[in-house]
């Protein structure tokens, strides 16, 4: 407990007693009585004080019975245990952050100071072994006791742990002036705002506004206010990644959340149910919408605020969508009927992209209506409807009402259930262009997601114009990014081998980007465009792999391909691509091992198949064989997961040309790369095979190195 009080022998040598020794006397006489009488206060009537009385109670009885003041008794107790008298007025405010208020009040202790190894606390009971153990376990530091009267400790706790005091201490450490960048609350029904005097009137209001202002200044999309055991935390999501902004005492955090609930018109007394609300604020004269969500968390509440810039709706040209994907997206928007779906996780920019599309379509010649939950941006010339579930205004209900408003284009914020899905697709089939979002991993997966919601595959095939998937990559900071001049780090070398390209720049970190190395974001999109072959594949309920191949054959670039293109341009890094998108088309299998490319060998010559199989398997490929074209087509019909077909041109029964024709004419295998082997190579045959749909061809007389090089080249192009 202390360097002096930890040794019983040392205590005895000095005439005092250790806490453990004093505890042994409790069965006969309270230790405070023994200390007072040992100091000469024995002429008066001994107080009726049971040995097991609490220290605060005993302290009150002893001072009253013997006429001793609190400071005098503190001196006697400190002398007896060879401890120091505590000076709570010189306590370090940061020390109180180490222990919760409940622990401090339970054990009647007050934190005074701390370092990496020790925590000094004031106590009125140096014999409290339970407090000593609790402090050591909770803080990981050795507790050192100093003595103070119970009333002194109680007053210090009341002052230190009051919310106003906690916030004052925090604000003092920030040393920030809120007056220049005041955050004003804009009332929903009018232009009123909180006055400057009100903004600075209370510490809680001031700190809440500082949190909101700093988030907006740093470009945060979300503000997280999170409770903890001892300390709460404020974190900002900047460029898709959470970063800690500050720690908060729990007392202050609870008051700040209450302040936010007041701003967003939530019930501050209800802390047992999730609540959602919204508020509008002004920072530096610019309006921002806050979507507020609270949820119970471990006896406290967590609050998350989504920050929406009301004036930042961008056009499609301003979103930096790659040209290939932008052209395909505009092609989908050119239709005047059907459904266009945008997919992606929360925070991937789906709504921003859709709003950009609406701005492009809003030329004054069409009636555009939206149903959203919530309305994130206000768009001029467009009728926007807010979902009000409590009032019976659901997505499906609002959509049915809109159909009587003569719309040309309808935006459904999200398809969440069968009723909304059916209504949206019915609207599309009656001559409306419907834009919407669903939660799916990629563009192709939107099909299965719509089917899961209850739509018939025939309906999807007839009505779905296309689907776009989107993610956001962090852009390397222009102030600190450094070029990669051939000197790759081990991680960069690993990623280069995995993805097949070298990075151009690397993220470093500087004050401009918060030492992350990234500032701003870039979109990566993939756009599936429907057509007869895609509609046929959907109606036949083909799996993801088949739909993906058909989409790629129709000109779709995957998000992974687009991300690597940004890397080649020096706009982002391979690390960021893999963080957001994973490893791409050749990512690890579900069992954690890398999936080997699968190749189908089609050749009537057994020895030739054996030779090729030996070469390919030694290089890590998974091989399956077919001795003729008929068996090859049966295999491909049953299994669409081959990355390459190596096909002999001259075979009995069905030659390579006929097999190739069948492969290209089937939905199941149309996109599978085909490498032709021929013994009669010529320019005419090469032209014929390539025009028939072969991806490459090679002479049977080619050596092993040339053969393997052709195989790898075809696979690289296919990926």
Short mmCIF file of C-alpha atoms in Angstrom, two decimals, residues 102-609:
data_model
loop_
_atom_site.label_atom_id
_atom_site.label_comp_id
_atom_site.label_asym_id
_atom_site.label_seq_id
_atom_site.Cartn_x
_atom_site.Cartn_y
_atom_site.Cartn_z
CA UNK A 102 -19.14 4.30 -8.28
CA UNK A 103 -15.89 2.74 -7.06
CA UNK A 104 -14.69 6.02 -5.55
CA UNK A 105 -17.90 6.53 -3.61
CA UNK A 106 -18.20 2.90 -2.54
CA UNK A 107 -14.75 2.88 -0.95
CA UNK A 108 -14.69 6.56 0.11
CA UNK A 109 -11.53 7.34 -1.83
CA UNK A 110 -10.47 10.28 -3.98
CA UNK A 111 -7.71 10.07 -6.64
CA UNK A 112 -4.87 12.54 -6.10
CA UNK A 113 -2.16 11.76 -8.63
CA UNK A 114 -0.87 8.98 -10.87
CA UNK A 115 2.01 7.79 -12.98
CA UNK A 116 2.76 4.63 -14.92
CA UNK A 117 3.29 2.55 -11.77
CA UNK A 118 1.38 4.16 -8.91
CA UNK A 119 -1.95 5.76 -8.08
CA UNK A 120 -2.16 8.02 -5.01
CA UNK A 121 -5.61 8.23 -3.41
CA UNK A 122 -7.05 9.93 -0.36
CA UNK A 123 -8.90 7.64 2.06
CA UNK A 124 -10.49 7.85 5.47
CA UNK A 125 -9.85 4.13 6.07
CA UNK A 126 -6.25 2.91 5.54
CA UNK A 127 -7.37 -0.55 6.71
CA UNK A 128 -9.63 -1.02 3.65
CA UNK A 129 -7.87 -3.94 2.02
CA UNK A 130 -10.81 -4.44 -0.38
CA UNK A 131 -10.29 -0.92 -1.77
CA UNK A 132 -6.58 -1.59 -2.18
CA UNK A 133 -7.22 -4.75 -4.16
CA UNK A 134 -9.96 -3.17 -6.29
CA UNK A 135 -7.75 -0.23 -7.21
CA UNK A 136 -4.83 -2.45 -8.13
CA UNK A 137 -6.98 -4.72 -10.27
CA UNK A 138 -8.87 -1.90 -11.97
CA UNK A 139 -5.96 0.40 -12.78
CA UNK A 140 -2.99 -1.93 -13.00
CA UNK A 141 -1.11 0.44 -10.68
CA UNK A 142 0.06 0.13 -7.08
CA UNK A 143 -2.28 2.13 -4.82
CA UNK A 144 -0.68 4.54 -2.31
CA UNK A 145 -2.94 5.80 0.49
CA UNK A 146 -3.01 9.26 2.04
CA UNK A 147 -5.41 10.27 4.81
CA UNK A 148 -8.33 12.67 4.61
CA UNK A 149 -11.56 13.10 6.57
CA UNK A 150 -14.74 11.56 5.07
CA UNK A 151 -16.37 14.97 4.65
CA UNK A 152 -13.33 16.25 2.76
CA UNK A 153 -13.42 13.23 0.42
CA UNK A 154 -17.18 13.52 -0.08
CA UNK A 155 -16.95 17.20 -1.03
CA UNK A 156 -14.09 16.50 -3.42
CA UNK A 157 -16.04 13.67 -5.08
CA UNK A 158 -19.17 15.81 -5.44
CA UNK A 159 -17.17 18.56 -7.06
CA UNK A 160 -14.95 16.41 -9.28
CA UNK A 161 -17.54 14.00 -10.57
CA UNK A 162 -20.31 16.49 -11.22
CA UNK A 163 -20.95 16.72 -14.96
CA UNK A 164 -20.34 20.44 -15.06
CA UNK A 165 -16.98 20.09 -13.36
CA UNK A 166 -15.92 17.21 -15.60
CA UNK A 167 -16.74 19.19 -18.71
CA UNK A 168 -15.02 22.30 -17.33
CA UNK A 169 -11.84 20.32 -16.78
CA UNK A 170 -12.02 18.90 -20.30
CA UNK A 171 -12.68 22.25 -21.90
CA UNK A 172 -9.82 23.75 -19.96
CA UNK A 173 -7.50 21.20 -21.49
CA UNK A 174 -8.78 21.93 -24.98
CA UNK A 175 -8.10 25.62 -24.73
CA UNK A 176 -10.39 26.27 -27.67
CA UNK A 177 -12.46 29.31 -28.51
CA UNK A 178 -15.89 28.43 -29.75
CA UNK A 179 -17.03 31.96 -30.44
CA UNK A 180 -15.58 32.22 -33.94
CA UNK A 181 -17.09 29.01 -35.27
CA UNK A 182 -20.29 28.84 -33.34
CA UNK A 183 -22.58 25.92 -34.06
CA UNK A 184 -26.13 27.13 -34.38
CA UNK A 185 -29.23 25.01 -34.11
CA UNK A 186 -31.65 25.69 -36.94
CA UNK A 187 -35.25 24.98 -35.97
CA UNK A 188 -37.23 22.86 -38.40
CA UNK A 189 -40.11 25.26 -38.68
CA UNK A 190 -38.26 28.53 -38.96
CA UNK A 191 -34.99 30.40 -39.19
CA UNK A 192 -34.48 30.75 -35.46
CA UNK A 193 -31.13 29.77 -34.03
CA UNK A 194 -29.52 29.61 -30.66
CA UNK A 195 -27.88 32.86 -29.71
CA UNK A 196 -24.15 33.32 -29.22
CA UNK A 197 -24.74 33.82 -25.52
CA UNK A 198 -26.59 30.53 -25.29
CA UNK A 199 -23.83 28.71 -27.16
CA UNK A 200 -21.24 29.67 -24.60
CA UNK A 201 -23.55 29.63 -21.60
CA UNK A 202 -22.91 26.16 -20.22
CA UNK A 203 -19.91 23.84 -20.48
CA UNK A 204 -22.04 20.96 -21.81
CA UNK A 205 -23.47 23.08 -24.61
CA UNK A 206 -20.04 24.40 -25.46
CA UNK A 207 -18.43 20.97 -25.56
CA UNK A 208 -21.26 19.51 -27.67
CA UNK A 209 -20.81 22.27 -30.20
CA UNK A 210 -17.06 21.76 -30.23
CA UNK A 211 -17.55 18.07 -31.03
CA UNK A 212 -19.92 18.84 -33.90
CA UNK A 213 -17.77 21.66 -35.26
CA UNK A 214 -14.55 19.66 -35.16
CA UNK A 215 -16.24 16.75 -36.95
CA UNK A 216 -17.41 18.99 -39.77
CA UNK A 217 -14.04 20.72 -40.00
CA UNK A 218 -12.27 17.35 -40.35
CA UNK A 219 -14.71 16.15 -43.00
CA UNK A 220 -16.24 13.41 -40.85
CA UNK A 221 -19.24 11.53 -42.18
CA UNK A 222 -20.24 10.15 -38.75
CA UNK A 223 -19.72 11.09 -35.09
CA UNK A 224 -19.58 8.23 -32.59
CA UNK A 225 -20.07 9.00 -28.88
CA UNK A 226 -19.37 5.74 -27.10
CA UNK A 227 -19.58 4.77 -23.41
CA UNK A 228 -16.93 2.72 -21.63
CA UNK A 229 -16.23 1.30 -18.18
CA UNK A 230 -14.34 4.35 -16.95
CA UNK A 231 -14.07 6.68 -19.90
CA UNK A 232 -16.21 7.35 -22.89
CA UNK A 233 -14.82 8.26 -26.30
CA UNK A 234 -15.66 10.48 -29.24
CA UNK A 235 -14.63 9.05 -32.61
CA UNK A 236 -15.01 10.47 -36.11
CA UNK A 237 -15.37 8.46 -39.31
CA UNK A 238 -13.17 10.25 -41.81
CA UNK A 239 -12.74 8.82 -45.31
CA UNK A 240 -14.47 5.66 -44.19
CA UNK A 241 -12.15 4.94 -41.23
CA UNK A 242 -12.85 5.66 -37.56
CA UNK A 243 -10.30 7.73 -35.66
CA UNK A 244 -10.41 8.74 -31.97
CA UNK A 245 -10.94 12.42 -31.30
CA UNK A 246 -11.08 12.62 -27.49
CA UNK A 247 -11.83 10.75 -24.27
CA UNK A 248 -14.68 11.83 -22.05
CA UNK A 249 -15.54 11.18 -18.39
CA UNK A 250 -18.73 9.16 -18.28
CA UNK A 251 -20.52 11.91 -16.38
CA UNK A 252 -19.75 14.36 -19.17
CA UNK A 253 -20.61 11.88 -21.90
CA UNK A 254 -24.08 11.25 -20.49
CA UNK A 255 -24.80 14.97 -20.33
CA UNK A 256 -23.58 15.49 -23.90
CA UNK A 257 -25.83 12.73 -25.19
CA UNK A 258 -28.74 14.32 -23.33
CA UNK A 259 -27.90 17.62 -25.03
CA UNK A 260 -27.89 15.93 -28.45
CA UNK A 261 -31.24 14.28 -27.69
CA UNK A 262 -32.67 17.70 -26.88
CA UNK A 263 -31.38 19.08 -30.20
CA UNK A 264 -32.94 16.18 -32.13
CA UNK A 265 -36.22 16.22 -30.17
CA UNK A 266 -35.78 12.81 -28.58
CA UNK A 267 -36.99 11.66 -25.16
CA UNK A 268 -34.09 12.33 -22.79
CA UNK A 269 -35.72 10.31 -20.01
CA UNK A 270 -35.94 7.13 -22.10
CA UNK A 271 -32.54 5.42 -22.00
CA UNK A 272 -33.82 1.85 -22.40
CA UNK A 273 -34.96 1.94 -26.05
CA UNK A 274 -33.25 2.92 -29.31
CA UNK A 275 -34.30 6.31 -30.65
CA UNK A 276 -33.83 8.10 -33.97
CA UNK A 277 -34.04 11.80 -34.64
CA UNK A 278 -32.58 14.61 -36.66
CA UNK A 279 -31.38 18.18 -36.28
CA UNK A 280 -30.06 20.90 -38.54
CA UNK A 281 -27.08 23.01 -37.54
CA UNK A 282 -25.08 25.83 -39.06
CA UNK A 283 -21.29 25.96 -38.93
CA UNK A 284 -19.62 29.02 -40.43
CA UNK A 285 -22.89 29.96 -42.10
CA UNK A 286 -23.29 26.59 -43.87
CA UNK A 287 -26.15 24.21 -43.07
CA UNK A 288 -25.66 20.56 -42.14
CA UNK A 289 -28.21 17.90 -41.29
CA UNK A 290 -27.54 15.52 -38.41
CA UNK A 291 -29.19 12.10 -38.36
CA UNK A 292 -29.11 11.02 -34.73
CA UNK A 293 -29.36 7.46 -33.44
CA UNK A 294 -29.12 6.36 -29.80
CA UNK A 295 -29.07 2.83 -28.41
CA UNK A 296 -28.69 1.40 -24.88
CA UNK A 297 -25.17 0.09 -24.24
CA UNK A 298 -24.00 -1.46 -20.99
CA UNK A 299 -26.13 0.63 -18.69
CA UNK A 300 -25.41 3.81 -20.63
CA UNK A 301 -26.18 5.03 -24.15
CA UNK A 302 -24.26 5.18 -27.39
CA UNK A 303 -25.00 7.96 -29.84
CA UNK A 304 -24.08 8.10 -33.53
CA UNK A 305 -24.67 11.15 -35.71
CA UNK A 306 -24.50 11.02 -39.50
CA UNK A 307 -23.34 14.39 -40.89
CA UNK A 308 -25.02 15.42 -44.15
CA UNK A 309 -24.04 18.53 -46.04
CA UNK A 310 -27.35 19.87 -47.31
CA UNK A 311 -25.65 21.84 -50.07
CA UNK A 312 -23.20 19.22 -51.34
CA UNK A 313 -25.29 17.19 -53.79
CA UNK A 314 -22.95 16.64 -56.73
CA UNK A 315 -23.52 15.94 -60.39
CA UNK A 316 -22.35 12.69 -61.97
CA UNK A 317 -19.43 14.51 -63.61
CA UNK A 318 -18.26 15.78 -60.22
CA UNK A 319 -18.22 12.31 -58.61
CA UNK A 320 -15.04 11.17 -60.45
CA UNK A 321 -16.68 7.96 -61.64
CA UNK A 322 -14.34 6.34 -64.21
CA UNK A 323 -15.39 7.14 -67.79
CA UNK A 324 -16.15 3.54 -68.79
CA UNK A 325 -18.49 3.04 -65.85
CA UNK A 326 -19.99 6.52 -66.17
CA UNK A 327 -20.89 5.92 -69.82
CA UNK A 328 -22.55 2.61 -68.94
CA UNK A 329 -24.48 4.21 -66.07
CA UNK A 330 -25.71 7.00 -68.31
CA UNK A 331 -26.80 4.37 -70.79
CA UNK A 332 -29.02 2.86 -68.09
CA UNK A 333 -30.47 6.26 -67.22
CA UNK A 334 -31.40 6.87 -70.85
CA UNK A 335 -34.24 4.34 -70.54
CA UNK A 336 -37.67 5.59 -69.60
CA UNK A 337 -38.87 2.37 -68.00
CA UNK A 338 -37.38 -0.46 -65.98
CA UNK A 339 -35.45 -0.69 -62.73
CA UNK A 340 -31.87 0.42 -62.09
CA UNK A 341 -30.42 -0.87 -58.83
CA UNK A 342 -27.42 0.51 -56.94
CA UNK A 343 -25.78 -1.73 -54.34
CA UNK A 344 -23.14 -1.26 -51.70
CA UNK A 345 -22.68 -1.18 -47.93
CA UNK A 346 -23.64 1.75 -45.72
CA UNK A 347 -21.43 4.75 -46.39
CA UNK A 348 -20.37 3.67 -49.89
CA UNK A 349 -21.91 6.67 -51.63
CA UNK A 350 -25.00 4.99 -53.10
CA UNK A 351 -27.32 7.88 -52.31
CA UNK A 352 -24.80 10.45 -53.56
CA UNK A 353 -24.58 8.63 -56.89
CA UNK A 354 -28.35 8.38 -57.20
CA UNK A 355 -28.77 12.06 -56.38
CA UNK A 356 -26.22 12.84 -59.07
CA UNK A 357 -28.30 10.78 -61.50
CA UNK A 358 -31.46 12.65 -60.50
CA UNK A 359 -29.77 16.00 -61.02
CA UNK A 360 -28.82 14.90 -64.52
CA UNK A 361 -32.35 13.72 -65.29
CA UNK A 362 -34.01 16.85 -63.85
CA UNK A 363 -34.08 18.89 -67.06
CA UNK A 364 -37.53 20.35 -66.41
CA UNK A 365 -39.21 18.02 -68.90
CA UNK A 366 -39.84 15.08 -66.58
CA UNK A 367 -41.66 14.65 -63.28
CA UNK A 368 -39.22 13.17 -60.76
CA UNK A 369 -40.42 11.98 -57.36
CA UNK A 370 -38.61 10.29 -54.51
CA UNK A 371 -39.55 8.36 -51.38
CA UNK A 372 -36.70 8.25 -48.87
CA UNK A 373 -35.91 7.44 -45.26
CA UNK A 374 -34.54 9.92 -44.53
CA UNK A 375 -34.25 12.68 -47.13
CA UNK A 376 -30.50 13.25 -47.14
CA UNK A 377 -30.25 16.16 -49.58
CA UNK A 378 -32.85 18.61 -50.82
CA UNK A 379 -32.92 18.72 -54.61
CA UNK A 380 -34.55 21.63 -56.47
CA UNK A 381 -37.26 20.74 -58.97
CA UNK A 382 -37.81 17.28 -57.48
CA UNK A 383 -40.65 16.17 -55.20
CA UNK A 384 -39.20 14.38 -52.19
CA UNK A 385 -41.31 12.39 -49.72
CA UNK A 386 -40.18 11.29 -46.27
CA UNK A 387 -41.18 7.85 -45.01
CA UNK A 388 -43.25 8.13 -41.80
CA UNK A 389 -43.75 4.58 -40.57
CA UNK A 390 -45.58 5.61 -37.40
CA UNK A 391 -48.14 7.50 -39.52
CA UNK A 392 -48.50 4.60 -41.95
CA UNK A 393 -46.37 6.18 -44.69
CA UNK A 394 -44.20 3.24 -45.74
CA UNK A 395 -42.05 2.87 -48.84
CA UNK A 396 -44.71 0.75 -50.52
CA UNK A 397 -47.56 3.05 -49.47
CA UNK A 398 -45.77 6.19 -50.63
CA UNK A 399 -44.84 4.50 -53.90
CA UNK A 400 -48.46 3.55 -54.62
CA UNK A 401 -49.53 7.13 -53.95
CA UNK A 402 -46.81 8.47 -56.28
CA UNK A 403 -48.11 6.41 -59.18
CA UNK A 404 -51.20 8.64 -59.13
CA UNK A 405 -48.98 11.74 -59.44
CA UNK A 406 -47.99 11.11 -63.09
CA UNK A 407 -44.27 10.53 -62.42
CA UNK A 408 -41.67 9.81 -65.09
CA UNK A 409 -38.79 8.88 -62.78
CA UNK A 410 -39.15 7.47 -59.27
CA UNK A 411 -36.41 7.07 -56.67
CA UNK A 412 -37.10 4.50 -53.95
CA UNK A 413 -34.50 5.05 -51.23
CA UNK A 414 -34.21 1.35 -50.42
CA UNK A 415 -36.08 -1.85 -51.18
CA UNK A 416 -36.35 -3.58 -47.82
CA UNK A 417 -39.32 -5.93 -48.17
CA UNK A 418 -41.42 -7.87 -50.66
CA UNK A 419 -44.23 -5.31 -50.76
CA UNK A 420 -41.88 -2.49 -51.75
CA UNK A 421 -40.06 -4.69 -54.28
CA UNK A 422 -43.29 -5.81 -55.97
CA UNK A 423 -44.67 -2.27 -56.09
CA UNK A 424 -41.42 -0.85 -57.50
CA UNK A 425 -41.21 -3.45 -60.27
CA UNK A 426 -44.89 -3.02 -61.11
CA UNK A 427 -44.25 0.70 -61.47
CA UNK A 428 -41.35 -0.04 -63.81
CA UNK A 429 -43.48 -2.36 -65.94
CA UNK A 430 -46.11 0.37 -66.37
CA UNK A 431 -43.73 2.81 -68.00
CA UNK A 432 -41.69 4.40 -65.22
CA UNK A 433 -37.95 4.49 -64.64
CA UNK A 434 -37.35 3.36 -61.07
CA UNK A 435 -34.04 3.99 -59.34
CA UNK A 436 -33.42 2.20 -56.06
CA UNK A 437 -30.88 0.56 -53.75
CA UNK A 438 -30.58 -2.88 -52.21
CA UNK A 439 -27.97 -4.34 -49.91
CA UNK A 440 -25.75 -6.71 -51.92
CA UNK A 441 -22.04 -7.31 -52.25
CA UNK A 442 -21.77 -6.59 -55.95
CA UNK A 443 -23.81 -5.82 -59.04
CA UNK A 444 -24.56 -9.44 -59.94
CA UNK A 445 -25.64 -10.26 -56.37
CA UNK A 446 -28.46 -7.74 -56.71
CA UNK A 447 -30.35 -10.36 -58.72
CA UNK A 448 -30.34 -12.96 -55.95
CA UNK A 449 -31.13 -10.26 -53.37
CA UNK A 450 -34.23 -9.22 -55.31
CA UNK A 451 -35.25 -12.87 -55.58
CA UNK A 452 -34.77 -13.30 -51.84
CA UNK A 453 -37.18 -10.40 -51.33
CA UNK A 454 -39.89 -12.40 -53.10
CA UNK A 455 -39.70 -11.32 -56.76
CA UNK A 456 -40.10 -13.90 -59.51
CA UNK A 457 -37.03 -14.49 -61.67
CA UNK A 458 -39.16 -13.86 -64.75
CA UNK A 459 -40.13 -10.45 -63.38
CA UNK A 460 -36.53 -9.56 -62.63
CA UNK A 461 -35.34 -10.65 -66.07
CA UNK A 462 -37.99 -8.57 -67.85
CA UNK A 463 -37.72 -5.43 -65.75
CA UNK A 464 -34.15 -5.05 -64.45
CA UNK A 465 -32.29 -2.66 -66.76
CA UNK A 466 -29.03 -2.96 -64.88
CA UNK A 467 -27.27 -2.80 -61.56
CA UNK A 468 -24.33 -0.80 -60.28
CA UNK A 469 -22.16 -1.62 -57.27
CA UNK A 470 -20.02 0.95 -55.55
CA UNK A 471 -17.28 1.27 -52.96
CA UNK A 472 -15.09 4.18 -51.88
CA UNK A 473 -11.29 4.04 -51.76
CA UNK A 474 -9.23 6.53 -49.82
CA UNK A 475 -7.21 8.84 -52.02
CA UNK A 476 -3.51 9.24 -51.20
CA UNK A 477 -2.74 12.60 -49.62
CA UNK A 478 -1.33 15.03 -52.17
CA UNK A 479 0.84 16.69 -49.53
CA UNK A 480 2.81 13.67 -48.35
CA UNK A 481 2.46 10.81 -50.88
CA UNK A 482 5.85 9.67 -52.08
CA UNK A 483 6.59 7.93 -55.37
CA UNK A 484 7.67 4.31 -55.42
CA UNK A 485 10.89 4.18 -57.38
CA UNK A 486 11.42 0.46 -57.70
CA UNK A 487 12.19 -0.01 -53.99
CA UNK A 488 9.26 -2.05 -52.69
CA UNK A 489 8.63 -2.81 -49.05
CA UNK A 490 7.93 -6.47 -48.17
CA UNK A 491 4.18 -5.74 -47.98
CA UNK A 492 4.26 -3.93 -51.32
CA UNK A 493 6.15 -6.83 -52.88
CA UNK A 494 3.58 -9.30 -51.55
CA UNK A 495 0.68 -7.24 -52.88
CA UNK A 496 2.42 -6.74 -56.22
CA UNK A 497 2.75 -10.49 -56.67
CA UNK A 498 -0.86 -11.04 -55.66
CA UNK A 499 -2.43 -8.36 -57.86
CA UNK A 500 -0.01 -8.34 -60.77
CA UNK A 501 0.80 -4.62 -60.74
CA UNK A 502 3.31 -2.45 -58.93
CA UNK A 503 2.22 0.52 -56.79
CA UNK A 504 3.03 3.98 -58.08
CA UNK A 505 2.86 5.90 -54.79
CA UNK A 506 2.82 5.03 -51.12
CA UNK A 507 0.90 6.68 -48.29
CA UNK A 508 3.15 8.39 -45.73
CA UNK A 509 1.18 10.69 -43.40
CA UNK A 510 1.35 14.36 -42.49
CA UNK A 511 -0.66 16.93 -40.49
CA UNK A 512 -2.85 17.68 -43.53
CA UNK A 513 -4.24 14.12 -43.59
CA UNK A 514 -4.17 13.46 -39.84
CA UNK A 515 -1.06 11.30 -40.36
CA UNK A 516 -3.09 8.63 -42.16
CA UNK A 517 -1.51 9.11 -45.58
CA UNK A 518 -4.93 9.51 -47.20
CA UNK A 519 -7.21 12.46 -47.82
CA UNK A 520 -10.48 12.29 -49.73
CA UNK A 521 -12.01 9.32 -51.52
CA UNK A 522 -12.39 7.83 -54.98
CA UNK A 523 -15.34 5.75 -56.23
CA UNK A 524 -14.88 2.25 -57.62
CA UNK A 525 -17.88 1.10 -59.61
CA UNK A 526 -19.01 -1.88 -61.58
CA UNK A 527 -22.02 -1.50 -63.86
CA UNK A 528 -24.00 -4.49 -65.07
CA UNK A 529 -26.02 -3.69 -68.19
CA UNK A 530 -28.92 -5.98 -68.94
CA UNK A 531 -29.63 -7.50 -72.29
CA UNK A 532 -31.10 -10.60 -73.91
CA UNK A 533 -28.37 -12.96 -72.73
CA UNK A 534 -28.44 -11.60 -69.18
CA UNK A 535 -32.26 -11.76 -69.12
CA UNK A 536 -32.12 -15.38 -70.31
CA UNK A 537 -29.55 -16.30 -67.65
CA UNK A 538 -31.65 -14.67 -64.90
CA UNK A 539 -34.86 -16.36 -66.05
CA UNK A 540 -33.07 -19.73 -66.07
CA UNK A 541 -31.98 -19.02 -62.48
CA UNK A 542 -28.29 -19.30 -63.25
CA UNK A 543 -25.87 -18.94 -60.36
CA UNK A 544 -23.60 -16.06 -59.47
CA UNK A 545 -20.62 -17.39 -61.44
CA UNK A 546 -22.59 -17.66 -64.68
CA UNK A 547 -24.19 -14.24 -64.27
CA UNK A 548 -20.78 -12.74 -63.49
CA UNK A 549 -19.29 -14.22 -66.67
CA UNK A 550 -22.19 -12.99 -68.78
CA UNK A 551 -21.86 -9.51 -67.25
CA UNK A 552 -18.12 -9.39 -67.92
CA UNK A 553 -18.63 -10.61 -71.46
CA UNK A 554 -21.12 -7.76 -71.83
CA UNK A 555 -18.43 -5.22 -70.99
CA UNK A 556 -18.59 -4.97 -67.20
CA UNK A 557 -15.36 -4.23 -65.38
CA UNK A 558 -15.26 -5.49 -61.81
CA UNK A 559 -14.70 -3.15 -58.89
CA UNK A 560 -11.36 -4.83 -58.33
CA UNK A 561 -10.27 -4.00 -61.89
CA UNK A 562 -11.35 -0.38 -61.45
CA UNK A 563 -9.50 -0.16 -58.14
CA UNK A 564 -6.30 -1.44 -59.73
CA UNK A 565 -6.73 1.19 -62.45
CA UNK A 566 -6.73 3.88 -59.76
CA UNK A 567 -3.53 2.33 -58.39
CA UNK A 568 -1.89 2.52 -61.82
CA UNK A 569 -2.79 6.21 -61.98
CA UNK A 570 -1.13 6.87 -58.62
CA UNK A 571 -4.41 7.91 -56.96
CA UNK A 572 -4.47 5.20 -54.29
CA UNK A 573 -2.50 2.19 -53.05
CA UNK A 574 -2.71 -1.59 -53.26
CA UNK A 575 -3.09 -1.68 -49.48
CA UNK A 576 -6.23 0.42 -49.73
CA UNK A 577 -7.65 -1.65 -52.59
CA UNK A 578 -7.23 -4.84 -50.63
CA UNK A 579 -8.64 -3.25 -47.45
CA UNK A 580 -11.85 -2.25 -49.19
CA UNK A 581 -12.25 -4.88 -51.92
CA UNK A 582 -10.32 -7.89 -50.70
CA UNK A 583 -8.06 -9.77 -53.05
CA UNK A 584 -10.28 -9.68 -56.08
CA UNK A 585 -11.38 -12.46 -58.35
CA UNK A 586 -8.72 -14.86 -57.10
CA UNK A 587 -9.36 -14.28 -53.40
CA UNK A 588 -8.99 -17.04 -50.87
CA UNK A 589 -11.52 -19.78 -50.61
CA UNK A 590 -13.74 -20.31 -47.62
CA UNK A 591 -11.33 -22.71 -45.99
CA UNK A 592 -8.63 -20.09 -45.86
CA UNK A 593 -6.46 -21.57 -48.65
CA UNK A 594 -5.98 -19.91 -52.00
CA UNK A 595 -8.19 -21.44 -54.66
CA UNK A 596 -6.19 -22.87 -57.59
CA UNK A 597 -7.37 -21.98 -61.14
CA UNK A 598 -9.35 -24.84 -62.67
CA UNK A 599 -8.61 -25.94 -66.23
CA UNK A 600 -10.51 -28.39 -68.44
CA UNK A 601 -8.32 -30.35 -70.88
CA UNK A 602 -10.17 -31.57 -74.00
CA UNK A 603 -8.10 -33.89 -76.20
CA UNK A 604 -8.67 -37.37 -77.68
CA UNK A 605 -4.95 -38.19 -77.23
CA UNK A 606 -4.42 -39.75 -73.78
CA UNK A 607 -0.66 -39.17 -73.82
CA UNK A 608 -1.12 -35.50 -74.72
CA UNK A 609 -3.59 -35.02 -71.84
#
